[in-house]
Amino acid sequence: MMRPKLAVWKFASCDGCQLSLLDCEDELLTVADQVEIAYFMEASRATVAGPYDLSLVEGSITTAHDAERIREVRRQSKRLVTIGACATAGGIQALRNFQDVRAFTEIVYARPGYISTLAQSTPIGQHVLVDFELRGCPIDKHQLLEVIAAFIQRRRPVIRTDSVCTECKRRGTVCVMVADGTPCLGPVTQAGCGAICPSFDRGCYGCFGPTESPNTAALAAWWRRLGASDTDILRAYRNFNAWASPFREESEAHERRER
Amino acid sequence: MSDANGKAEGSRTIRVDYLARVEGEGSLHLGIRDGAVEDVRLAIFEPPRFFEALLRGRGFGEAPDITSRICGICPVAYMMSAVHAMENAAGVSIAGPIRDLRRLLYCGEWIESHVLHVAMLHAPDFLGYPDAIAMARDHGEHVRRALGLKKAGNDIVRLLGGREIHPINVRVGGFYKVPTRRELSTLTEPLLRARDAARALVDRVAAFPFPEYEQDYEFVALRHPDEYPFNEGRVVSSRGIDIDVADYDSVFEEFQVPHSTALHARIRGRGSYLVGPLARYALNSDLLSPAARDAAAAVGLGPVCRNPYRSILVRAVEVLHACDEALRLIAAYTPPDAPFVAVPVQDAVGLAATEAPRGLLYHRYRIDASGSILDARIIPPTSQNQGAIEEDLRRVATACLDMPDDALQGRCEQTIRNHDPCISCAAHFLKLTVERT
């Protein structure tokens, strides 16, 4: 039987989400038996021409060239899945979207005239049709394996869309916000990481982006009762998933108040 | 990039449009005219992500989490340089168990990152495979053993940091939560096995066919009086530099080359230099664990290694050292009274350098009295090595001109991979603008 062809693509990113596949030390060789790794530049020199049955896309679109390239990737892909906060929400580099990108360029480069970059860092879904979005900064490798397995079995991946709070409850972690008064984004953040931060006595900082229907304003009001300022709340929502609508709108509300 | 004009007789062009098995996106252009290498360009087309700009206005405590996102392969290095720089700004120095736990976390990253490079990204070059998965068909046991060794490194990072990529447990002043002795001791058994695997890896890698080639690099690394360097030390070089990290900017500088927007680094008034395993080893091999030192001697490394192809061997030796050091730290561990110490906020400049797996990583921040970052400078190892890599390429290509194009291309790729360039790290790197003359 022909094995399905898997391709892994990179746009503006840190490489961490595709590395999650190489970090599957116990499963990597099994995965390689099940799918043909046809294009994965971080791992292999060998490339097999498209079309590809499944494309995993990491990174956000920040250049005109990449905006073209993602269309070509889409054309060559039967199914396209974005992996991680950059591909799904624009990533940390979307912080430029709230500022003047030319000023950003001048801060980093002595001769900014050479730099060709778009004014915004945007998620893949803003450019092409995406079949499934896997959240996380970084993604969880077990969720990645589930996505690949689901694809091989021609079913929808089973990925939770409830909040980090439900994961804390399930693992029996005491609520850091209720018990310790530690500001936490858990109530508005999608589950998937395993609620790691609260289990390390730290508030969630929102790596997996907004959960379905988050009440960001109610959480902000709670943070304020714990002593957080508008600046604190602005910074919390404006992070690795800053360009995801619910976080973006909440951060903008506090930016207005900050002034 | 193309070579459309001026094609003289005997001229040829080697192009690698997308360099494989490195972190990030880069390409290589080599122009050969009339039997001489005229043009060497390691082009980086990683889109800019502007970390130094987006850090402005963020809280000083956010720097470790934000800068870890520069690189998924060595996030711990970014977190460590950031926390040390912020503590430097506050005049705080961390000792005791918290310092030891930071070293332990660094051991974990060195093991997982080095083994990823040695076994999965670089070994296929020497054995003639496109990747580790293809290699596993003929060398299954070796690949599986390497994966197990890599996992031992990731286990440390996960236990101490919360997860392998972008750990969550690092903060300015220490950790959010520290492990108990019992929790740490669960790492001992896997590390003892990893230690054996690391020793075997040294022997395995030592048998690879290494091209004869030596380069007279100026090596630059941290040097600490009594430990192989991770987090602390003076910045020293093989040609006499010996400075406090605070003087880094007066000795080293970044510059733009005319045809490129990529920032390179050089020693002021002197030129390129090399950071990374070869440099660390040359300047610190006396401080390796006894077993790592013995292993290095047994495979004939000598106190200094100038053959970049043998850097894979030095990495394997460093993996063995990291296993030994991790075991030592775990055995000696007594939890601190508190997981972190308070770090006061003040209007100040803070800087620090640590040893990422790929070499020296320098951070410098200016913060205001409220703790907001006013400006940030980050110089990753790959920026610093870019000049040395291009010099390697020029010399290797000149020596290998008789090879057919595909063999020469393979050799050039290998030459770049010797230095394990992390292009995602090199936040300064950009697409090259080609100027023809």
XYZ file of C-alpha atoms in Angstrom:
696
model
C 0.000 0.000 0.000
C 1.227 3.479 -0.796
C 2.040 5.378 2.354
C 0.560 8.883 2.554
C 3.065 11.625 1.757
C 3.830 14.024 4.594
C 5.410 17.451 4.066
C 6.592 19.901 6.719
C 6.902 23.588 5.776
C 8.411 26.487 7.633
C 7.578 30.188 7.526
C 8.533 32.866 10.114
C 9.074 30.869 13.292
C 11.572 29.397 15.749
C 11.523 25.810 14.349
C 10.215 24.524 17.676
C 6.927 23.079 16.423
C 8.500 20.971 13.674
C 11.176 19.968 16.175
C 8.323 18.472 18.222
C 8.192 15.715 15.618
C 11.912 14.955 16.069
C 11.346 15.126 19.831
C 9.018 12.109 19.552
C 11.975 9.889 20.403
C 9.822 6.840 21.110
C 7.485 7.250 18.153
C 9.535 8.824 15.346
C 10.582 5.628 13.586
C 7.021 4.268 13.856
C 5.653 7.442 12.304
C 8.229 7.100 9.533
C 6.868 3.589 8.840
C 3.320 4.865 8.550
C 3.872 7.915 6.377
C 6.405 8.798 3.743
C 8.269 11.854 4.975
C 8.411 13.466 1.558
C 9.528 17.002 2.428
C 11.019 17.990 5.798
C 14.032 20.237 5.350
C 14.923 20.412 9.030
C 15.407 16.635 8.988
C 16.337 15.556 5.475
C 18.137 16.555 2.281
C 15.943 14.204 0.272
C 12.765 15.645 -1.145
C 9.956 13.987 -3.039
C 7.887 16.088 -5.420
C 4.277 16.921 -4.555
C 1.366 16.695 -4.383
C 1.402 15.847 -0.679
C -1.341 14.100 1.241
C -0.722 16.051 4.432
C 1.174 19.296 4.868
C 2.136 20.545 8.310
C 2.809 24.274 8.212
C 4.827 26.097 10.863
C 5.303 29.857 11.022
C 3.506 33.032 10.037
C 3.450 35.074 6.841
C 5.703 38.142 7.072
C 7.050 38.659 3.547
C 5.463 39.065 0.118
C 7.448 36.053 -1.053
C 6.053 33.887 1.737
C 2.529 35.056 0.917
C 3.082 33.593 -2.553
C 4.824 30.468 -1.271
C 1.944 29.483 1.014
C -0.412 29.517 -1.984
C 1.896 27.108 -3.775
C 2.052 24.892 -0.678
C -1.750 24.892 -0.559
C -1.967 23.953 -4.248
C 0.310 20.974 -3.614
C -1.454 19.777 -0.455
C -4.567 17.648 -0.158
C -4.830 18.510 3.525
C -3.107 21.435 5.201
C -2.714 21.625 8.975
C -1.118 24.598 10.734
C 1.063 23.790 13.737
C 1.703 26.319 16.470
C 0.932 29.881 17.492
C 2.853 31.489 14.612
C 0.948 29.615 11.893
C -2.348 29.830 13.723
C -2.266 33.332 15.216
C 0.747 35.180 13.767
C 3.054 34.342 16.674
C 5.194 36.601 18.849
C 6.356 38.433 15.723
C 2.766 39.727 15.316
C 3.620 42.268 18.018
C 4.759 44.378 15.061
C 1.114 44.570 13.977
C 0.446 47.048 16.785
C 3.365 49.281 15.782
C 5.022 50.925 12.816
C 7.070 48.195 11.157
C 9.533 50.749 9.738
C 10.409 51.900 13.247
C 10.850 48.237 14.201
C 13.224 47.725 11.288
C 15.300 50.764 12.209
C 15.741 49.517 15.754
C 17.341 46.276 14.596
C 19.162 47.194 11.388
C 21.580 50.020 10.689
C 20.592 50.057 7.003
C 16.867 49.327 7.076
C 16.450 50.143 3.391
C 17.431 46.591 2.467
C 14.697 44.978 4.520
C 11.704 43.648 2.686
C 8.994 42.748 5.128
C 5.239 43.063 5.394
C 3.732 45.489 7.875
C 1.972 42.609 9.613
C 2.679 39.046 10.646
C -0.432 37.062 9.812
C -1.625 33.494 10.365
C -1.732 31.006 7.507
C -5.547 30.916 7.642
C -5.644 34.546 6.567
C -4.039 33.540 3.253
C -5.280 30.068 2.319
C -7.855 27.492 3.369
C -6.648 25.551 6.412
C -8.079 22.126 7.206
C -7.101 22.051 10.857
C -5.289 24.379 13.273
C -3.163 22.878 16.035
C -2.548 25.370 18.828
C 0.405 25.978 21.088
C 3.697 27.835 21.506
C 5.032 25.237 21.153
C 2.533 22.559 20.126
C 2.205 19.482 22.310
C 3.882 16.517 20.641
C 1.167 14.085 21.707
C -1.424 16.305 20.059
C 0.747 16.357 16.941
C 0.844 12.550 16.898
C -2.950 12.526 17.289
C -3.307 14.860 14.296
C -1.079 12.663 12.131
C -2.812 9.457 13.317
C -6.248 10.952 12.712
C -5.222 11.905 9.224
C -3.968 8.395 8.425
C -7.232 6.987 9.761
C -9.264 9.566 7.829
C -11.007 11.017 10.861
C -11.185 14.345 12.620
C -8.456 14.830 15.272
C -9.707 14.637 18.849
C -8.326 17.887 20.271
C -9.951 19.578 23.246
C -11.234 23.119 22.869
C -12.122 23.802 26.486
C -9.970 25.841 28.855
C -6.765 25.192 30.785
C -8.918 25.308 33.966
C -10.457 21.943 33.076
C -6.972 20.443 32.797
C -6.035 21.799 36.235
C -9.183 20.266 37.706
C -8.503 16.918 36.065
C -4.922 16.724 37.288
C -5.900 17.974 40.728
C -3.801 21.131 40.621
C -4.952 23.687 43.161
C -6.119 26.904 41.450
C -3.238 29.373 41.701
C -5.575 32.334 41.245
C -8.034 31.325 43.998
C -5.516 29.882 46.452
C -2.511 32.174 45.923
C -3.942 35.241 44.198
C -1.627 34.638 41.216
C -2.963 36.170 37.975
C -3.583 33.333 35.476
C -4.840 33.251 31.879
C -6.111 29.673 32.316
C -9.833 30.550 32.204
C -9.520 32.067 28.694
C -6.772 29.821 27.272
C -7.343 26.641 25.296
C -6.335 23.380 26.944
C -3.683 21.152 25.413
C -0.434 21.823 27.264
C -1.534 19.778 30.287
C -1.849 22.896 32.487
C 1.881 22.896 33.108
C 2.310 26.404 34.534
C -0.113 26.134 37.475
C 1.492 22.810 38.404
C 4.761 24.788 38.704
C 3.100 27.458 40.933
C 2.878 29.868 38.043
C -0.105 31.453 36.306
C -0.867 30.325 32.738
C 0.541 32.786 30.212
C -1.599 31.791 27.284
C 0.663 29.785 24.929
C -2.291 27.915 23.413
C -4.293 31.061 22.616
C -7.942 31.841 23.287
C -10.375 29.053 24.089
C -13.818 28.972 22.473
C -15.903 31.959 23.632
C -13.494 33.303 26.251
C -14.711 36.041 28.585
C -11.505 38.053 28.471
C -13.051 41.165 30.051
C -14.345 39.257 33.087
C -10.915 37.749 33.624
C -9.289 41.182 33.288
C -11.626 42.515 35.988
C -10.592 39.636 38.228
C -6.916 40.374 37.561
C -7.507 43.978 38.554
C -8.939 42.861 41.893
C -5.691 40.918 42.379
C -3.733 44.143 41.883
C -2.857 43.953 38.174
C -2.574 47.237 36.281
C -3.793 47.957 32.757
C -0.169 47.592 31.646
C 0.042 44.147 33.240
C -3.179 43.048 31.559
C -2.137 44.541 28.225
C 1.161 42.637 28.309
C -0.545 39.392 29.327
C -2.956 39.417 26.391
C -0.342 40.761 23.985
C 2.012 37.831 23.847
C 2.527 34.725 21.703
C -1.080 34.799 20.482
C -1.468 38.583 20.446
C -3.150 38.676 17.014
C -5.890 36.147 17.897
C -9.075 38.253 17.962
C -10.241 37.852 21.596
C -6.753 38.533 22.970
C -6.165 41.359 20.523
C -9.416 43.136 21.377
C -8.852 42.820 25.114
C -5.286 44.133 24.860
C -6.470 47.089 22.782
C -9.094 47.940 25.387
C -6.380 48.167 28.043
C -4.073 50.070 25.745
C -6.763 52.758 25.408
C -7.202 52.885 29.175
C -3.465 53.012 29.744
C -3.194 56.275 27.814
C 20.113 34.224 -7.171
C 21.339 33.208 -10.561
C 24.482 33.184 -12.502
C 23.160 34.478 -15.777
C 25.903 36.894 -16.725
C 29.595 36.796 -17.340
C 30.058 33.057 -17.605
C 33.690 32.642 -18.578
C 35.166 29.390 -19.758
C 35.721 26.983 -16.918
C 33.259 28.792 -14.753
C 30.590 26.999 -12.827
C 28.094 27.756 -10.136
C 27.164 25.640 -7.167
C 23.849 26.479 -5.625
C 21.987 24.973 -2.732
C 18.670 26.743 -2.734
C 17.458 25.422 0.562
C 19.982 24.064 3.002
C 18.696 20.935 4.710
C 19.235 19.649 8.248
C 19.900 23.014 9.805
C 17.544 24.981 11.971
C 16.016 27.693 9.875
C 16.238 28.683 6.242
C 19.460 29.370 4.446
C 21.025 28.943 1.035
C 24.503 28.823 -0.389
C 25.907 30.387 -3.517
C 29.381 29.607 -4.705
C 30.734 31.253 -7.828
C 33.771 29.700 -9.502
C 35.448 31.469 -12.382
C 38.478 30.289 -14.343
C 39.297 27.644 -11.782
C 39.180 29.971 -8.812
C 36.559 30.493 -6.155
C 35.366 34.031 -6.655
C 32.217 34.246 -4.687
C 31.054 32.547 -1.510
C 27.738 33.463 0.004
C 25.945 31.686 2.768
C 22.594 33.371 2.288
C 20.043 33.407 5.030
C 16.482 33.959 3.927
C 14.904 33.555 7.309
C 12.360 36.357 7.550
C 13.183 38.967 10.221
C 11.256 38.614 13.460
C 12.468 41.799 15.194
C 12.949 40.494 18.713
C 15.143 43.402 19.755
C 12.386 45.772 18.712
C 9.469 43.891 20.188
C 11.218 43.570 23.554
C 11.036 47.337 23.997
C 8.342 48.259 26.459
C 8.045 44.746 27.868
C 8.682 44.002 31.544
C 12.178 42.826 32.440
C 10.695 39.642 33.868
C 9.208 38.790 30.474
C 12.569 38.593 28.698
C 13.258 34.887 29.362
C 9.871 33.711 28.052
C 9.936 36.039 25.040
C 13.542 35.437 23.966
C 13.145 31.662 24.351
C 10.882 31.958 21.293
C 13.848 32.996 19.170
C 14.795 29.348 18.934
C 12.968 26.095 19.573
C 16.220 24.117 19.603
C 18.086 26.060 22.287
C 15.420 27.962 24.286
C 17.243 27.296 27.564
C 20.276 29.231 26.323
C 18.105 32.285 25.627
C 16.413 32.009 29.005
C 19.765 31.692 30.782
C 21.410 34.659 29.062
C 18.274 36.756 29.718
C 17.977 35.942 33.433
C 21.682 36.506 34.024
C 21.557 39.834 32.200
C 18.589 41.004 34.298
C 20.275 39.888 37.517
C 23.417 41.696 36.372
C 21.355 44.883 35.965
C 20.091 44.499 39.525
C 23.489 43.628 40.965
C 22.240 40.218 42.097
C 24.379 37.106 41.915
C 22.814 33.669 42.329
C 24.747 30.925 44.090
C 24.005 27.564 45.662
C 21.277 25.133 44.593
C 19.522 27.551 42.216
C 22.768 28.062 40.339
C 23.272 24.286 40.262
C 19.767 23.715 38.921
C 20.466 26.188 36.120
C 23.568 24.205 35.229
C 21.517 21.030 35.294
C 18.943 22.549 32.945
C 21.782 23.552 30.632
C 23.102 19.949 30.726
C 19.689 18.784 29.525
C 19.701 21.211 26.616
C 23.259 20.373 25.611
C 22.434 16.676 25.558
C 19.226 16.954 23.532
C 20.518 19.618 21.154
C 23.945 18.081 20.569
C 22.523 14.592 20.031
C 19.935 15.976 17.632
C 22.764 17.499 15.647
C 25.305 14.695 15.963
C 23.027 11.753 15.250
C 20.158 13.152 13.208
C 21.488 16.155 11.306
C 25.221 15.646 10.867
C 25.978 11.886 10.956
C 24.090 11.267 7.681
C 26.711 13.433 5.905
C 29.500 11.096 6.962
C 27.620 7.874 6.274
C 26.061 8.927 2.985
C 22.376 9.151 3.836
C 19.894 11.962 3.211
C 18.599 11.768 6.798
C 18.553 9.803 10.046
C 15.368 7.961 9.152
C 16.943 6.493 6.018
C 20.075 5.792 8.057
C 17.957 3.867 10.600
C 17.191 1.213 7.968
C 20.856 0.145 7.981
C 21.942 1.421 11.383
C 18.747 0.955 13.383
C 20.366 0.226 16.686
C 22.558 3.313 16.553
C 19.699 5.603 15.662
C 17.489 4.121 18.386
C 20.280 4.448 20.945
C 20.828 8.068 19.936
C 17.108 8.768 20.248
C 17.239 7.299 23.752
C 20.202 9.505 24.633
C 18.480 12.572 23.269
C 15.441 11.689 25.333
C 17.523 11.622 28.525
C 18.436 15.259 27.836
C 14.836 16.175 27.153
C 13.780 14.405 30.366
C 15.976 16.812 32.363
C 14.550 19.839 30.580
C 10.989 18.593 31.066
C 11.367 17.733 34.756
C 13.072 21.008 35.613
C 11.544 23.274 32.968
C 8.046 21.856 32.569
C 8.395 20.991 28.892
C 11.132 20.331 26.353
C 10.567 23.263 24.021
C 10.129 26.718 25.571
C 10.304 25.639 29.219
C 7.998 27.545 31.580
C 9.774 27.235 34.919
C 12.641 29.730 34.461
C 12.333 33.205 35.990
C 14.603 36.098 36.847
C 16.028 35.205 40.264
C 15.584 31.448 39.934
C 12.665 29.131 39.250
C 8.927 29.191 39.904
C 9.179 25.830 41.609
C 12.161 23.635 42.440
C 12.155 19.843 42.432
C 12.506 17.685 45.511
C 15.531 15.412 45.884
C 13.320 12.445 45.160
C 11.968 13.986 41.956
C 15.460 14.757 40.691
C 16.709 11.304 41.585
C 14.306 9.762 39.036
C 16.707 11.116 36.404
C 19.672 9.171 37.734
C 18.957 5.757 36.195
C 18.217 7.094 32.701
C 21.324 9.295 32.911
C 23.548 6.367 33.833
C 22.288 4.592 30.718
C 22.708 7.810 28.729
C 26.280 8.053 29.933
C 27.054 4.650 28.434
C 25.292 5.631 25.229
C 27.303 8.855 25.107
C 30.560 6.947 25.525
C 29.502 4.626 22.704
C 28.544 7.633 20.596
C 32.056 9.065 20.978
C 33.561 5.815 19.697
C 31.028 5.498 16.920
C 31.566 9.031 15.668
C 35.347 8.727 15.959
C 35.230 6.068 13.232
C 33.672 8.427 10.685
C 35.822 9.377 7.695
C 37.011 12.928 8.400
C 38.332 15.034 5.542
C 41.854 16.310 6.129
C 41.404 19.994 6.748
C 42.508 22.383 9.433
C 41.759 26.033 9.907
C 43.592 28.444 12.148
C 40.524 29.899 13.875
C 40.622 32.387 16.685
C 38.515 30.487 19.208
C 36.285 32.460 21.584
C 34.465 30.974 24.563
C 33.691 31.514 28.212
C 36.298 30.373 30.701
C 35.522 29.720 34.343
C 38.287 28.906 36.848
C 36.879 25.561 37.916
C 34.113 24.372 35.660
C 33.489 23.668 31.990
C 31.503 26.762 31.018
C 27.721 27.001 30.815
C 26.443 30.144 32.458
C 29.434 32.080 33.690
C 33.012 32.986 33.044
C 35.308 35.480 31.396
C 35.316 35.822 27.623
C 38.644 34.433 26.440
C 40.217 33.649 23.078
C 43.014 31.516 21.731
C 44.886 34.710 20.814
C 44.915 36.401 24.161
C 41.532 38.018 24.717
C 40.638 37.713 28.403
C 37.888 40.118 29.400
C 34.875 40.483 31.618
C 31.607 40.035 29.717
C 30.918 43.700 30.486
C 33.681 44.602 28.022
C 32.278 42.457 25.206
C 31.173 45.478 23.164
C 34.567 47.114 23.313
C 36.281 44.056 21.808
C 33.616 42.617 19.488
C 31.421 44.407 16.992
C 28.589 43.665 14.623
C 28.650 45.014 11.105
C 26.740 44.847 7.847
C 28.463 43.547 4.731
C 27.844 45.484 1.503
C 25.901 42.764 -0.313
C 23.849 41.639 2.639
C 21.575 42.814 5.361
C 22.805 40.005 7.577
C 24.790 41.233 10.519
C 28.137 39.539 11.005
C 30.366 39.855 14.036
C 34.118 40.318 14.260
C 36.840 41.168 16.710
C 37.487 44.868 16.349
C 40.499 45.495 14.154
C 41.137 41.765 13.691
C 38.395 39.848 11.926
C 36.379 36.698 12.176
C 36.414 34.211 15.019
C 34.757 30.957 15.975
C 32.471 30.152 18.892
C 30.942 26.754 19.714
C 32.170 23.301 20.688
C 35.599 23.547 19.006
C 36.260 26.827 20.808
C 34.946 25.660 24.166
C 36.994 22.500 23.925
C 40.201 24.251 22.903
C 39.925 26.727 25.765
C 38.524 24.454 28.476
C 39.375 20.816 27.783
C 41.242 20.612 31.113
C 37.904 21.131 32.873
C 35.989 18.281 31.268
C 34.831 15.420 33.487
C 37.511 12.728 33.837
C 35.493 10.305 31.693
C 34.978 12.898 28.951
C 38.663 13.808 29.032
C 39.627 10.141 28.806
C 37.205 9.570 25.944
C 38.650 12.538 24.073
C 42.179 11.252 24.576
C 41.197 7.713 23.579
C 39.907 8.883 20.198
C 42.937 11.087 19.637
C 41.399 14.512 19.932
C 44.330 16.213 21.616
C 43.953 19.416 23.630
C 42.974 21.517 20.588
C 41.060 20.421 17.503
C 41.218 22.645 14.414
C 39.484 20.293 12.000
C 35.872 21.506 11.831
C 34.666 18.129 10.511
C 35.721 16.665 13.838
C 33.456 19.101 15.695
C 30.910 16.251 15.658
C 33.362 14.344 17.820
C 33.816 17.258 20.207
C 30.034 17.505 20.511
C 29.847 13.823 21.438
C 32.531 14.394 24.094
C 30.529 17.338 25.436
C 27.441 15.127 25.632
C 29.366 12.701 27.804
C 30.573 15.589 29.949
C 26.998 16.906 30.285
C 25.793 13.462 31.434
C 28.553 13.320 34.067
C 27.905 16.871 35.201
C 24.149 16.226 35.437
C 24.757 13.124 37.567
C 27.116 15.081 39.821
C 24.627 17.931 40.279
C 21.747 15.555 41.017
C 23.778 13.642 43.619
C 24.822 16.862 45.376
C 21.403 18.513 45.310
C 19.732 19.927 48.398
C 16.668 22.057 47.644
C 17.071 25.794 48.320
C 15.016 27.542 50.992
C 13.050 29.383 48.316
C 12.778 28.695 44.572
C 13.922 32.200 43.669
C 15.491 35.274 45.187
C 13.966 38.733 44.853
C 15.558 40.821 42.114
C 15.048 44.555 42.673
C 14.079 46.813 39.799
C 16.307 49.740 39.010
C 17.288 51.984 36.144
C 20.317 50.088 34.833
C 22.072 48.221 32.044
C 22.485 44.470 32.377
C 24.420 42.065 30.229
C 25.469 38.462 30.209
C 26.843 35.729 28.004
C 26.251 32.005 28.332
C 27.326 29.005 26.275
C 24.483 27.846 24.038
C 25.167 24.446 22.447
C 26.300 26.339 19.332
C 28.433 28.824 21.253
C 28.536 32.138 23.048
C 25.183 33.915 23.308
C 25.308 37.550 24.409
C 22.363 39.599 25.739
C 22.374 43.252 26.790
C 19.365 45.179 28.107
C 18.703 48.689 29.350
C 15.784 48.885 31.765
C 14.104 51.839 33.445
C 13.124 52.354 37.070
C 9.741 50.684 36.484
C 11.395 47.561 35.036
C 10.435 48.197 31.413
C 12.982 47.260 28.763
C 14.223 50.364 26.920
C 16.457 48.532 24.491
C 17.822 45.058 23.887
C 20.729 43.565 21.994
C 21.077 39.876 21.307
C 24.068 38.375 19.513
C 23.511 34.691 18.799
C 26.339 32.246 18.070
C 25.470 31.828 14.406
C 25.875 35.570 13.731
C 29.325 35.357 15.252
C 30.286 32.287 13.230
C 29.050 33.490 9.864
C 32.431 34.929 8.821
C 34.355 31.816 9.856
C 31.889 29.569 8.017
C 32.320 31.550 4.796
C 36.100 31.355 5.151
C 35.818 27.582 5.603
C 33.698 27.378 2.480
C 36.152 29.370 0.421
C 39.070 27.167 1.445
C 37.208 23.872 1.173
C 35.848 24.766 -2.248
C 39.295 25.826 -3.435
C 40.778 22.524 -2.249
C 37.975 20.456 -3.766
C 37.635 22.135 -7.167
C 38.292 18.839 -8.960
C 35.205 17.225 -7.517
C 32.102 16.937 -9.703
C 29.420 19.467 -8.847
C 27.188 17.202 -6.778
C 30.068 15.928 -4.634
C 31.375 19.461 -4.176
C 27.918 20.602 -3.215
C 27.635 17.814 -0.639
C 31.021 18.725 0.785
C 30.038 22.386 1.060
C 26.806 21.519 2.816
C 28.718 19.355 5.246
C 31.160 22.211 5.816
C 28.301 24.455 6.857
C 26.682 21.783 9.015
C 29.994 21.327 10.871
C 29.103 24.512 12.683
C 25.488 23.516 13.369
C 24.235 26.903 12.249
C 21.001 27.874 13.899
C 19.461 30.270 11.479
C 16.242 30.737 13.421
C 18.422 31.939 16.282
C 20.193 34.459 14.152
C 17.498 37.047 14.533
C 19.672 39.445 12.572
C 19.906 37.311 9.469
C 18.038 38.171 6.317
C 17.684 37.446 2.666
C 20.738 38.571 0.787
C 20.620 41.307 -1.791
C 22.853 40.213 -4.630
C 25.016 42.805 -6.324
C 26.666 41.846 -9.577
C 29.879 43.416 -10.781
